[in-house]
Amino acid sequence: MIPVIKKLSGLYNWYVLVILTLGYLTAELGHFLIGVTSKATAIDVPYGDIACQLNKTEPHFNWTLSEACSNALNHSACVELTLEDGERYCEWNRNGLGIEYQVLAGPSFIAVYTVAGVFLGIAADKYKRVPMLAVCVFICGASVTLIGATQQYWQLILLRMIFAAGEAALNPMSTGILSDMFPEDLRGLVMSIFNWGIYGGIGLSFPVGRYITELNAWDLGWRLAYYGSGVFALIIGLLSATTLKEPSRTTIGEEQEENQTADEKKQKETPWKVMLQPRFIMLCIAASIRHTGGLCFAYNCDQFYRDTFPHVDLGAWLFFVTFVIGGVGVLAGGYASDKIVANMGIKSRVAVLAISQLISTPFAFGSIYMGPVGAMITLAISYLFAEMWFGILFAVLVEIVPLAVRSTTVGVFLFVMNNIGGNLPILMEPVRKATSFRDSLAIFYAGAYLISSILFGITALMMGKGKQAKSNPAQNMAGVENGGFSITEQIGSQSEINKVTASHYL
């Protein structure tokens, strides 16, 4: 038995990775589930806009009937629309959209997530991380479960804010634990696997939110999706509390440098000096616009495809694109930043960042304006290139931010990026009402990709010759989600520590 136990003990670190990844996945599932269940939730709670929509029980779908429903602007006009036999084919009901939905999906979450992430990241450096992590996973599970029992809109807002506070700890604490447990040559792979939890959670939100709601087991409808997700998160929290142990903190980075050298660097560089550099400001603006596009799509894609193609079930396709293609994209971006452009210089790296977003742009437009098959094919291609941006962005940040002030300046960079990217999607709603759902999504999703690619290109021109990367390829984090803060410890050739605060998704 002893040899077997020894062999199993060698797998403990990988077991920790699995548990932490599952915890992150369930948190991301809870984060984006509202975008899939919003219509059912809005009808039950209630909140959001009321509009005339095609009755989904109508077996003979055609575009003429759907268009007639969309053109009915009040209740009386809606109920007057009938087939030749007198059967109504439209319904006047809540559609899950509106300012209340946008606030629920974005600002209410981001406001807490970004701020809490800063304080919890600091706490992770001072106190034991495993107990705090387990508590935060419990908070996520409990709040998601309680969302399933809500009866009023304010309860949804409050519980979503509590959930955001819990999820804010998962990335900084988990990545700190993993950095201490895995050697340098595995750190890039480990971080890629962990951050795949973002795309796993987003991908699972489509089948869980769609099919469990439609199943309506025990007459619970959308509520069962939250109950099931919450209970699973509680189980992961229990496993985290009972089976994980606090790893010894590895002395790396600045702690191994001579104090005189660190003091000299701090005298030469201050966070404000770095943040006021034109290239830093431009990179921050470009990243904020790109993040806006990703979150606009994540929060609205399910409802958009339901509204645009009500006769086609695209849940499985959306699951595949986000769960599989998104994961491949983020790994490809990490590989590109680690291997392909590692020795090409800072300007070339930013150029690759711009080119990847430019390539994804026409396919993003195709995913909006094409038919269901073409939309899913172009969406997959767009996702593959668009999600490369995180790995390359972090490689750029590591190189332009001096070590002595890196944690502060990178933290501020991503704090700004998440707040802008997380709050701008609310502007979709007035544009949607002034134009159409399709056009507003094209502007804020595909249009944001295009604008960000131009801004990244301008940023590349603003970069000097730049220093060549000296760090080990494992230094660069391979990608994270689109919505709050995380702190990832990386090691460079001079045993540098890079605490990178990163966002949610897309």
Short mmCIF file of C-alpha atoms in Angstrom, two decimals:
data_model
loop_
_atom_site.label_atom_id
_atom_site.label_comp_id
_atom_site.label_asym_id
_atom_site.label_seq_id
_atom_site.Cartn_x
_atom_site.Cartn_y
_atom_site.Cartn_z
CA MET A 1 0.00 0.00 0.00
CA ILE A 2 2.84 2.41 0.83
CA PRO A 3 4.26 2.46 -2.75
CA VAL A 4 0.75 3.11 -4.08
CA ILE A 5 0.26 5.99 -1.63
CA LYS A 6 3.60 7.46 -2.66
CA LYS A 7 2.61 7.29 -6.31
CA LEU A 8 -0.72 8.95 -5.58
CA SER A 9 0.96 11.64 -3.51
CA GLY A 10 2.91 12.59 -6.60
CA LEU A 11 -0.40 13.49 -8.23
CA TYR A 12 -1.45 15.81 -5.39
CA ASN A 13 -0.35 18.98 -7.17
CA TRP A 14 -2.38 18.03 -10.22
CA TYR A 15 -5.36 17.24 -8.00
CA VAL A 16 -5.09 20.77 -6.58
CA LEU A 17 -5.06 22.13 -10.13
CA VAL A 18 -8.23 20.19 -10.96
CA ILE A 19 -10.06 21.41 -7.84
CA LEU A 20 -9.04 25.03 -8.37
CA THR A 21 -9.95 24.89 -12.05
CA LEU A 22 -13.37 23.42 -11.25
CA GLY A 23 -13.92 26.13 -8.66
CA TYR A 24 -13.11 28.80 -11.23
CA LEU A 25 -15.29 27.08 -13.84
CA THR A 26 -18.33 26.98 -11.55
CA ALA A 27 -17.81 30.65 -10.67
CA GLU A 28 -17.70 31.62 -14.34
CA LEU A 29 -20.79 29.50 -14.95
CA GLY A 30 -22.60 31.47 -12.25
CA HIS A 31 -21.27 34.73 -13.68
CA PHE A 32 -22.57 34.25 -17.22
CA LEU A 33 -25.66 32.12 -16.54
CA ILE A 34 -27.82 35.24 -16.26
CA GLY A 35 -27.19 36.01 -19.93
CA VAL A 36 -28.77 32.70 -20.93
CA THR A 37 -31.69 32.57 -18.48
CA SER A 38 -32.51 36.28 -18.58
CA LYS A 39 -35.82 36.02 -20.43
CA ALA A 40 -37.18 33.27 -18.19
CA THR A 41 -35.82 35.05 -15.12
CA ALA A 42 -37.30 38.41 -16.19
CA ILE A 43 -40.74 36.89 -16.71
CA ASP A 44 -40.66 35.30 -13.26
CA VAL A 45 -38.98 37.99 -11.12
CA PRO A 46 -39.79 40.47 -13.11
CA TYR A 47 -37.55 43.12 -14.75
CA GLY A 48 -36.60 44.56 -18.13
CA ASP A 49 -38.45 45.41 -21.33
CA ILE A 50 -41.77 44.04 -22.60
CA ALA A 51 -42.15 43.43 -26.32
CA CYS A 52 -44.20 41.52 -28.86
CA GLN A 53 -42.48 38.23 -29.73
CA LEU A 54 -43.20 35.15 -31.77
CA ASN A 55 -44.98 32.53 -29.72
CA LYS A 56 -42.47 29.70 -29.45
CA THR A 57 -45.27 27.13 -29.52
CA GLU A 58 -46.00 28.06 -33.14
CA PRO A 59 -44.90 24.94 -35.09
CA HIS A 60 -44.69 26.57 -38.52
CA PHE A 61 -42.03 29.22 -38.13
CA ASN A 62 -41.51 31.69 -40.91
CA TRP A 63 -39.84 35.07 -41.15
CA THR A 64 -43.06 36.85 -42.08
CA LEU A 65 -44.73 35.91 -38.80
CA SER A 66 -41.63 36.78 -36.81
CA GLU A 67 -41.33 40.18 -38.51
CA ALA A 68 -45.01 40.91 -37.90
CA CYS A 69 -44.54 40.28 -34.18
CA SER A 70 -41.48 42.51 -34.02
CA ASN A 71 -43.35 45.37 -35.70
CA ALA A 72 -46.19 45.34 -33.16
CA LEU A 73 -45.30 48.09 -30.71
CA ASN A 74 -48.07 47.71 -28.13
CA HIS A 75 -50.16 45.04 -26.46
CA SER A 76 -53.32 45.53 -28.50
CA ALA A 77 -51.47 45.37 -31.82
CA CYS A 78 -49.67 42.24 -30.66
CA VAL A 79 -52.72 40.24 -29.58
CA GLU A 80 -54.59 41.11 -32.78
CA LEU A 81 -52.07 39.15 -34.85
CA THR A 82 -53.62 35.74 -35.57
CA LEU A 83 -53.46 32.92 -38.10
CA GLU A 84 -56.37 32.15 -40.44
CA ASP A 85 -57.92 29.85 -37.85
CA GLY A 86 -57.82 32.63 -35.24
CA GLU A 87 -54.85 31.26 -33.28
CA ARG A 88 -52.49 33.90 -31.91
CA TYR A 89 -48.88 33.50 -32.94
CA CYS A 90 -47.40 36.37 -30.94
CA GLU A 91 -47.03 36.99 -27.23
CA TRP A 92 -46.69 40.27 -25.34
CA ASN A 93 -44.13 39.46 -22.68
CA ARG A 94 -40.78 40.35 -21.16
CA ASN A 95 -37.82 39.64 -23.43
CA GLY A 96 -35.02 39.64 -20.83
CA LEU A 97 -33.42 42.81 -22.24
CA GLY A 98 -33.43 46.45 -21.18
CA ILE A 99 -31.37 48.71 -18.93
CA GLU A 100 -32.24 46.62 -15.86
CA TYR A 101 -30.74 43.54 -17.48
CA GLN A 102 -27.60 45.37 -18.59
CA VAL A 103 -27.08 46.71 -15.04
CA LEU A 104 -27.63 43.24 -13.60
CA ALA A 105 -25.22 41.58 -16.02
CA GLY A 106 -22.44 44.16 -16.03
CA PRO A 107 -22.08 47.16 -13.66
CA SER A 108 -23.52 45.53 -10.53
CA PHE A 109 -21.03 42.69 -10.90
CA ILE A 110 -18.01 44.69 -12.08
CA ALA A 111 -18.32 47.38 -9.38
CA VAL A 112 -17.77 44.82 -6.63
CA TYR A 113 -15.57 42.39 -8.54
CA THR A 114 -12.82 44.84 -9.42
CA VAL A 115 -12.62 46.57 -6.05
CA ALA A 116 -12.86 43.37 -3.99
CA GLY A 117 -10.19 41.77 -6.17
CA VAL A 118 -7.64 44.40 -5.12
CA PHE A 119 -8.17 43.88 -1.39
CA LEU A 120 -8.42 40.10 -1.63
CA GLY A 121 -5.25 40.04 -3.71
CA ILE A 122 -3.46 41.94 -0.94
CA ALA A 123 -4.90 39.55 1.65
CA ALA A 124 -3.61 36.61 -0.38
CA ASP A 125 -0.06 37.93 0.07
CA LYS A 126 -0.41 38.21 3.85
CA TYR A 127 -2.61 35.36 5.08
CA LYS A 128 -3.27 31.70 4.38
CA ARG A 129 -4.90 31.41 1.01
CA VAL A 130 -6.57 27.99 1.11
CA PRO A 131 -9.02 28.80 3.95
CA MET A 132 -9.93 32.13 2.36
CA LEU A 133 -10.30 30.48 -1.02
CA ALA A 134 -12.62 27.80 0.36
CA VAL A 135 -14.78 30.46 2.04
CA CYS A 136 -15.02 32.43 -1.19
CA VAL A 137 -16.06 29.36 -3.17
CA PHE A 138 -18.74 28.76 -0.54
CA ILE A 139 -19.89 32.37 -0.97
CA CYS A 140 -20.14 31.83 -4.73
CA GLY A 141 -22.11 28.61 -4.29
CA ALA A 142 -24.45 30.03 -1.64
CA SER A 143 -25.19 33.22 -3.59
CA VAL A 144 -25.87 31.36 -6.85
CA THR A 145 -28.18 28.96 -5.01
CA LEU A 146 -30.04 31.87 -3.43
CA ILE A 147 -30.39 33.58 -6.81
CA GLY A 148 -32.55 30.60 -7.75
CA ALA A 149 -34.90 31.51 -4.91
CA THR A 150 -35.19 35.25 -5.60
CA GLN A 151 -38.57 36.90 -6.00
CA GLN A 152 -37.61 40.54 -6.64
CA TYR A 153 -35.15 42.38 -8.84
CA TRP A 154 -33.25 44.03 -5.96
CA GLN A 155 -32.56 40.58 -4.55
CA LEU A 156 -30.94 39.58 -7.84
CA ILE A 157 -28.74 42.69 -7.76
CA LEU A 158 -27.70 42.15 -4.13
CA LEU A 159 -26.90 38.46 -4.55
CA ARG A 160 -24.99 39.10 -7.75
CA MET A 161 -22.84 41.65 -5.92
CA ILE A 162 -22.19 39.16 -3.11
CA PHE A 163 -21.33 36.54 -5.71
CA ALA A 164 -18.90 38.99 -7.36
CA ALA A 165 -17.10 39.53 -4.03
CA GLY A 166 -16.63 35.77 -3.68
CA GLU A 167 -15.45 35.19 -7.23
CA ALA A 168 -12.98 38.09 -7.01
CA ALA A 169 -10.73 35.97 -4.77
CA LEU A 170 -10.58 32.85 -6.90
CA ASN A 171 -8.08 33.93 -9.51
CA PRO A 172 -5.55 35.79 -7.31
CA MET A 173 -5.51 33.14 -4.60
CA SER A 174 -5.58 30.16 -6.94
CA THR A 175 -2.79 31.43 -9.16
CA GLY A 176 -0.67 32.25 -6.10
CA ILE A 177 -1.13 28.70 -4.79
CA LEU A 178 -0.34 27.15 -8.16
CA SER A 179 2.75 29.32 -8.58
CA ASP A 180 4.10 27.97 -5.29
CA MET A 181 3.30 24.34 -6.13
CA PHE A 182 4.52 23.96 -9.71
CA PRO A 183 8.05 24.47 -11.06
CA GLU A 184 8.90 27.19 -13.51
CA ASP A 185 8.94 24.92 -16.55
CA LEU A 186 5.30 23.89 -15.93
CA ARG A 187 3.92 27.22 -14.79
CA GLY A 188 2.80 28.46 -18.21
CA LEU A 189 0.92 25.21 -18.91
CA VAL A 190 -0.64 25.17 -15.46
CA MET A 191 -1.88 28.76 -15.77
CA SER A 192 -3.34 27.99 -19.19
CA ILE A 193 -5.25 25.00 -17.83
CA PHE A 194 -6.51 26.96 -14.85
CA ASN A 195 -7.69 29.91 -16.94
CA TRP A 196 -9.47 27.54 -19.31
CA GLY A 197 -12.03 27.48 -16.49
CA ILE A 198 -13.25 30.81 -17.87
CA TYR A 199 -14.23 29.31 -21.21
CA GLY A 200 -15.46 26.12 -19.59
CA GLY A 201 -17.84 28.13 -17.42
CA ILE A 202 -19.05 30.32 -20.27
CA GLY A 203 -19.51 27.31 -22.53
CA LEU A 204 -21.47 25.35 -19.93
CA SER A 205 -23.78 28.31 -19.30
CA PHE A 206 -25.44 27.69 -22.67
CA PRO A 207 -26.60 24.06 -22.21
CA VAL A 208 -27.24 24.54 -18.48
CA GLY A 209 -29.16 27.78 -18.95
CA ARG A 210 -31.09 26.64 -22.01
CA TYR A 211 -31.87 22.99 -21.57
CA ILE A 212 -32.32 22.74 -17.82
CA THR A 213 -34.66 25.74 -17.97
CA GLU A 214 -36.66 24.16 -20.80
CA LEU A 215 -36.78 20.86 -18.92
CA ASN A 216 -38.76 22.61 -16.18
CA ALA A 217 -38.19 19.74 -13.74
CA TRP A 218 -40.37 19.96 -10.63
CA ASP A 219 -41.82 23.11 -12.18
CA LEU A 220 -38.66 25.01 -11.22
CA GLY A 221 -37.71 26.23 -14.71
CA TRP A 222 -34.68 28.56 -14.71
CA ARG A 223 -34.31 28.26 -10.95
CA LEU A 224 -33.09 24.66 -11.20
CA ALA A 225 -30.10 25.79 -13.28
CA TYR A 226 -28.99 28.03 -10.40
CA TYR A 227 -29.74 25.45 -7.73
CA GLY A 228 -27.66 22.82 -9.54
CA SER A 229 -24.76 25.19 -10.24
CA GLY A 230 -24.77 26.47 -6.68
CA VAL A 231 -24.77 23.01 -5.12
CA PHE A 232 -21.86 21.94 -7.33
CA ALA A 233 -19.91 25.02 -6.23
CA LEU A 234 -20.64 24.20 -2.58
CA ILE A 235 -19.21 20.70 -3.12
CA ILE A 236 -16.05 22.19 -4.64
CA GLY A 237 -15.83 24.56 -1.67
CA LEU A 238 -16.08 21.61 0.72
CA LEU A 239 -13.34 19.73 -1.12
CA SER A 240 -11.17 22.85 -1.08
CA ALA A 241 -11.57 23.24 2.67
CA THR A 242 -11.01 19.58 3.57
CA THR A 243 -8.51 18.23 1.03
CA LEU A 244 -6.24 21.14 0.13
CA LYS A 245 -3.35 22.30 2.26
CA GLU A 246 -1.54 25.61 2.28
CA PRO A 247 1.69 25.32 0.24
CA SER A 248 4.91 26.88 1.39
CA ARG A 249 5.45 30.25 -0.21
CA THR A 250 8.34 30.23 -2.64
CA THR A 251 10.81 33.06 -2.27
CA ILE A 252 11.01 34.42 -5.78
CA GLY A 253 11.37 37.64 -7.66
CA GLU A 254 12.03 40.90 -5.91
CA GLU A 255 12.71 39.20 -2.60
CA GLN A 256 15.84 37.64 -4.09
CA GLU A 257 17.21 40.89 -5.46
CA GLU A 258 19.65 43.06 -3.56
CA ASN A 259 17.92 45.80 -1.62
CA GLN A 260 20.19 48.46 -3.06
CA THR A 261 19.25 47.52 -6.60
CA ALA A 262 15.53 47.58 -5.79
CA ASP A 263 15.86 50.97 -4.07
CA GLU A 264 17.72 52.39 -7.05
CA LYS A 265 15.00 51.20 -9.39
CA LYS A 266 12.26 52.69 -7.24
CA GLN A 267 14.04 56.03 -7.28
CA LYS A 268 14.19 55.99 -11.07
CA GLU A 269 10.68 54.69 -11.68
CA THR A 270 7.35 55.49 -10.04
CA PRO A 271 3.95 54.05 -10.91
CA TRP A 272 2.69 57.45 -12.07
CA LYS A 273 5.69 57.95 -14.32
CA VAL A 274 5.00 54.65 -16.05
CA MET A 275 1.22 55.14 -16.25
CA LEU A 276 1.56 58.59 -17.83
CA GLN A 277 3.66 57.26 -20.70
CA PRO A 278 1.72 57.68 -23.99
CA ARG A 279 2.27 54.05 -24.98
CA PHE A 280 0.90 52.82 -21.63
CA ILE A 281 -2.17 55.04 -21.92
CA MET A 282 -2.82 53.97 -25.51
CA LEU A 283 -2.39 50.29 -24.64
CA CYS A 284 -4.86 50.72 -21.78
CA ILE A 285 -7.43 52.39 -24.05
CA ALA A 286 -7.06 49.69 -26.73
CA ALA A 287 -7.39 46.88 -24.19
CA SER A 288 -10.46 48.52 -22.63
CA ILE A 289 -12.21 48.74 -26.01
CA ARG A 290 -11.33 45.11 -26.80
CA HIS A 291 -12.66 44.00 -23.42
CA THR A 292 -15.88 45.90 -24.06
CA GLY A 293 -16.45 43.93 -27.25
CA GLY A 294 -15.87 40.62 -25.54
CA LEU A 295 -18.26 41.30 -22.68
CA CYS A 296 -20.94 42.75 -24.97
CA PHE A 297 -20.96 39.48 -26.88
CA ALA A 298 -20.83 37.28 -23.78
CA TYR A 299 -23.75 39.03 -22.09
CA ASN A 300 -25.98 39.24 -25.19
CA CYS A 301 -25.11 36.44 -27.64
CA ASP A 302 -27.58 33.85 -26.37
CA GLN A 303 -30.52 36.25 -26.43
CA PHE A 304 -29.41 37.61 -29.80
CA TYR A 305 -29.33 34.20 -31.46
CA ARG A 306 -32.62 33.21 -29.85
CA ASP A 307 -34.19 36.40 -31.15
CA THR A 308 -32.60 36.21 -34.62
CA PHE A 309 -32.99 32.46 -35.21
CA PRO A 310 -35.91 31.37 -32.99
CA HIS A 311 -36.48 28.33 -35.19
CA VAL A 312 -32.92 26.98 -34.71
CA ASP A 313 -31.41 25.68 -31.47
CA LEU A 314 -27.83 26.97 -31.40
CA GLY A 315 -27.12 26.08 -27.78
CA ALA A 316 -24.83 23.16 -28.66
CA TRP A 317 -22.91 25.25 -31.19
CA LEU A 318 -22.41 28.10 -28.72
CA PHE A 319 -21.20 25.58 -26.16
CA PHE A 320 -18.66 24.15 -28.61
CA VAL A 321 -17.37 27.52 -29.78
CA THR A 322 -16.84 28.95 -26.30
CA PHE A 323 -15.89 25.75 -24.47
CA VAL A 324 -13.52 24.32 -27.09
CA ILE A 325 -12.56 27.03 -29.58
CA GLY A 326 -12.20 29.67 -26.87
CA GLY A 327 -9.89 27.38 -24.92
CA VAL A 328 -7.82 26.64 -28.01
CA GLY A 329 -7.60 30.36 -28.75
CA VAL A 330 -6.32 31.29 -25.32
CA LEU A 331 -3.73 28.49 -25.43
CA ALA A 332 -2.70 29.57 -28.92
CA GLY A 333 -2.27 33.13 -27.68
CA GLY A 334 -0.11 31.94 -24.82
CA TYR A 335 1.97 29.84 -27.19
CA ALA A 336 2.29 32.75 -29.60
CA SER A 337 3.49 35.08 -26.87
CA ASP A 338 5.83 32.47 -25.39
CA LYS A 339 7.31 30.93 -28.53
CA ILE A 340 6.57 32.68 -31.77
CA VAL A 341 7.09 36.34 -30.84
CA ALA A 342 9.22 35.94 -27.71
CA ASN A 343 12.39 37.11 -29.49
CA MET A 344 10.85 39.56 -31.96
CA GLY A 345 10.83 42.63 -29.74
CA ILE A 346 8.08 44.62 -28.05
CA LYS A 347 6.92 46.45 -31.18
CA SER A 348 6.43 43.20 -33.10
CA ARG A 349 4.50 41.71 -30.22
CA VAL A 350 2.02 44.59 -30.17
CA ALA A 351 1.77 44.32 -33.96
CA VAL A 352 0.82 40.64 -33.64
CA LEU A 353 -1.76 41.67 -31.04
CA ALA A 354 -3.26 44.16 -33.51
CA ILE A 355 -3.20 41.68 -36.40
CA SER A 356 -4.96 38.92 -34.43
CA GLN A 357 -7.84 41.27 -33.60
CA LEU A 358 -8.00 42.57 -37.16
CA ILE A 359 -8.26 39.03 -38.54
CA SER A 360 -11.07 38.24 -36.12
CA THR A 361 -13.09 41.37 -37.01
CA PRO A 362 -14.70 40.38 -40.37
CA PHE A 363 -15.60 36.98 -38.94
CA ALA A 364 -17.17 38.72 -35.93
CA PHE A 365 -19.36 40.74 -38.30
CA GLY A 366 -20.19 37.49 -40.12
CA SER A 367 -21.35 35.90 -36.86
CA ILE A 368 -23.94 38.68 -36.61
CA TYR A 369 -25.19 39.16 -40.17
CA MET A 370 -24.98 35.65 -41.64
CA GLY A 371 -27.49 32.80 -41.35
CA PRO A 372 -27.30 30.30 -38.49
CA VAL A 373 -24.72 27.96 -40.08
CA GLY A 374 -22.55 30.76 -41.40
CA ALA A 375 -22.83 32.63 -38.11
CA MET A 376 -21.51 29.70 -36.11
CA ILE A 377 -18.65 29.00 -38.54
CA THR A 378 -17.52 32.62 -38.60
CA LEU A 379 -17.97 32.88 -34.84
CA ALA A 380 -15.62 29.93 -34.34
CA ILE A 381 -12.95 31.48 -36.59
CA SER A 382 -13.34 34.86 -34.91
CA TYR A 383 -13.06 33.31 -31.45
CA LEU A 384 -9.89 31.44 -32.41
CA PHE A 385 -8.04 34.65 -33.28
CA ALA A 386 -9.77 37.09 -30.93
CA GLU A 387 -9.02 35.12 -27.76
CA MET A 388 -5.28 35.16 -28.48
CA TRP A 389 -5.10 38.67 -27.09
CA PHE A 390 -4.62 37.95 -23.38
CA GLY A 391 -1.39 36.01 -23.63
CA ILE A 392 0.22 38.58 -25.91
CA LEU A 393 -1.14 41.54 -23.90
CA PHE A 394 0.45 40.22 -20.70
CA ALA A 395 3.76 39.64 -22.47
CA VAL A 396 3.71 43.28 -23.54
CA LEU A 397 2.76 44.53 -20.07
CA VAL A 398 5.56 42.56 -18.44
CA GLU A 399 8.07 44.14 -20.80
CA ILE A 400 7.01 47.81 -20.61
CA VAL A 401 6.43 47.92 -16.83
CA PRO A 402 9.60 48.13 -14.68
CA LEU A 403 9.96 45.41 -12.07
CA ALA A 404 10.15 47.88 -9.16
CA VAL A 405 6.62 49.20 -9.82
CA ARG A 406 5.15 46.34 -11.81
CA SER A 407 2.44 45.14 -9.40
CA THR A 408 1.00 48.62 -8.92
CA THR A 409 1.04 49.78 -12.52
CA VAL A 410 -0.25 46.51 -14.01
CA GLY A 411 -2.95 46.38 -11.32
CA VAL A 412 -4.11 49.90 -12.19
CA PHE A 413 -4.00 49.06 -15.91
CA LEU A 414 -6.33 46.13 -15.53
CA PHE A 415 -8.51 47.86 -12.96
CA VAL A 416 -9.21 50.56 -15.54
CA MET A 417 -9.63 48.01 -18.33
CA ASN A 418 -12.19 46.00 -16.39
CA ASN A 419 -14.20 48.98 -15.24
CA ILE A 420 -14.40 50.51 -18.72
CA GLY A 421 -14.96 47.19 -20.45
CA GLY A 422 -17.46 46.06 -17.85
CA ASN A 423 -19.57 49.22 -17.85
CA LEU A 424 -19.61 50.34 -21.50
CA PRO A 425 -21.90 47.41 -22.52
CA ILE A 426 -24.76 49.26 -20.84
CA LEU A 427 -24.70 51.67 -23.80
CA MET A 428 -25.88 48.83 -26.03
CA GLU A 429 -29.42 49.23 -24.76
CA PRO A 430 -30.20 52.77 -26.02
CA VAL A 431 -28.47 51.94 -29.32
CA ARG A 432 -30.53 48.75 -29.63
CA LYS A 433 -33.76 50.70 -29.19
CA ALA A 434 -32.66 53.36 -31.68
CA THR A 435 -31.54 50.86 -34.32
CA SER A 436 -31.82 47.08 -33.83
CA PHE A 437 -30.38 44.29 -31.70
CA ARG A 438 -28.22 43.18 -34.63
CA ASP A 439 -26.81 46.62 -35.38
CA SER A 440 -26.11 47.46 -31.73
CA LEU A 441 -24.24 44.18 -31.27
CA ALA A 442 -22.30 44.83 -34.47
CA ILE A 443 -21.21 48.23 -33.14
CA PHE A 444 -20.26 47.21 -29.62
CA TYR A 445 -18.93 43.70 -30.34
CA ALA A 446 -17.46 43.46 -33.83
CA GLY A 447 -16.92 47.22 -34.03
CA ALA A 448 -14.98 47.14 -30.77
CA TYR A 449 -12.71 44.44 -32.22
CA LEU A 450 -12.01 46.64 -35.24
CA ILE A 451 -11.36 49.78 -33.20
CA SER A 452 -9.11 47.89 -30.78
CA SER A 453 -7.05 46.47 -33.65
CA ILE A 454 -6.48 50.01 -34.96
CA LEU A 455 -5.57 51.27 -31.49
CA PHE A 456 -3.21 48.35 -30.93
CA GLY A 457 -1.60 49.19 -34.28
CA ILE A 458 -1.11 52.81 -33.19
CA THR A 459 0.33 51.53 -29.91
CA ALA A 460 2.84 49.42 -31.85
CA LEU A 461 4.06 52.55 -33.63
CA MET A 462 4.50 54.26 -30.25
CA MET A 463 6.71 51.50 -28.93
CA GLY A 464 10.44 52.11 -29.07
CA LYS A 465 12.98 49.52 -30.01
CA GLY A 466 12.27 47.94 -26.64
CA LYS A 467 14.24 45.45 -24.68
CA GLN A 468 14.42 41.86 -25.73
CA ALA A 469 12.60 39.46 -23.46
CA LYS A 470 15.07 37.83 -21.11
CA SER A 471 12.66 35.84 -19.08
CA ASN A 472 11.74 32.25 -19.36
CA PRO A 473 8.75 31.62 -21.65
CA ALA A 474 6.81 30.41 -18.61
CA GLN A 475 6.85 34.02 -17.45
CA ASN A 476 3.87 34.94 -19.59
CA MET A 477 0.43 34.02 -18.44
CA ALA A 478 -1.55 32.30 -21.13
CA GLY A 479 -4.91 33.95 -20.68
CA VAL A 480 -7.75 34.81 -18.41
CA GLU A 481 -11.48 35.92 -18.45
CA ASN A 482 -13.20 38.73 -19.30
CA GLY A 483 -14.47 40.71 -15.65
CA GLY A 484 -12.33 41.33 -12.57
CA PHE A 485 -8.98 40.95 -10.92
CA SER A 486 -6.50 38.18 -10.45
CA ILE A 487 -2.87 38.04 -9.43
CA THR A 488 -0.57 35.60 -11.16
CA GLU A 489 2.93 35.00 -9.93
CA GLN A 490 5.44 34.30 -12.65
CA ILE A 491 9.21 33.77 -12.67
CA GLY A 492 11.75 35.31 -15.05
CA SER A 493 15.40 34.65 -15.71
CA GLN A 494 16.38 36.99 -12.86
CA SER A 495 13.84 35.25 -10.59
CA GLU A 496 11.45 38.14 -11.17
CA ILE A 497 8.04 38.08 -9.66
CA ASN A 498 5.26 39.38 -11.79
CA LYS A 499 1.97 39.78 -10.05
CA VAL A 500 -0.40 40.35 -12.89
CA THR A 501 -3.90 41.41 -12.16
CA ALA A 502 -6.11 40.09 -14.90
CA SER A 503 -9.63 40.21 -16.16
CA HIS A 504 -12.53 38.01 -17.19
CA TYR A 505 -13.02 36.93 -20.71
CA LEU A 506 -13.37 37.42 -23.91
#
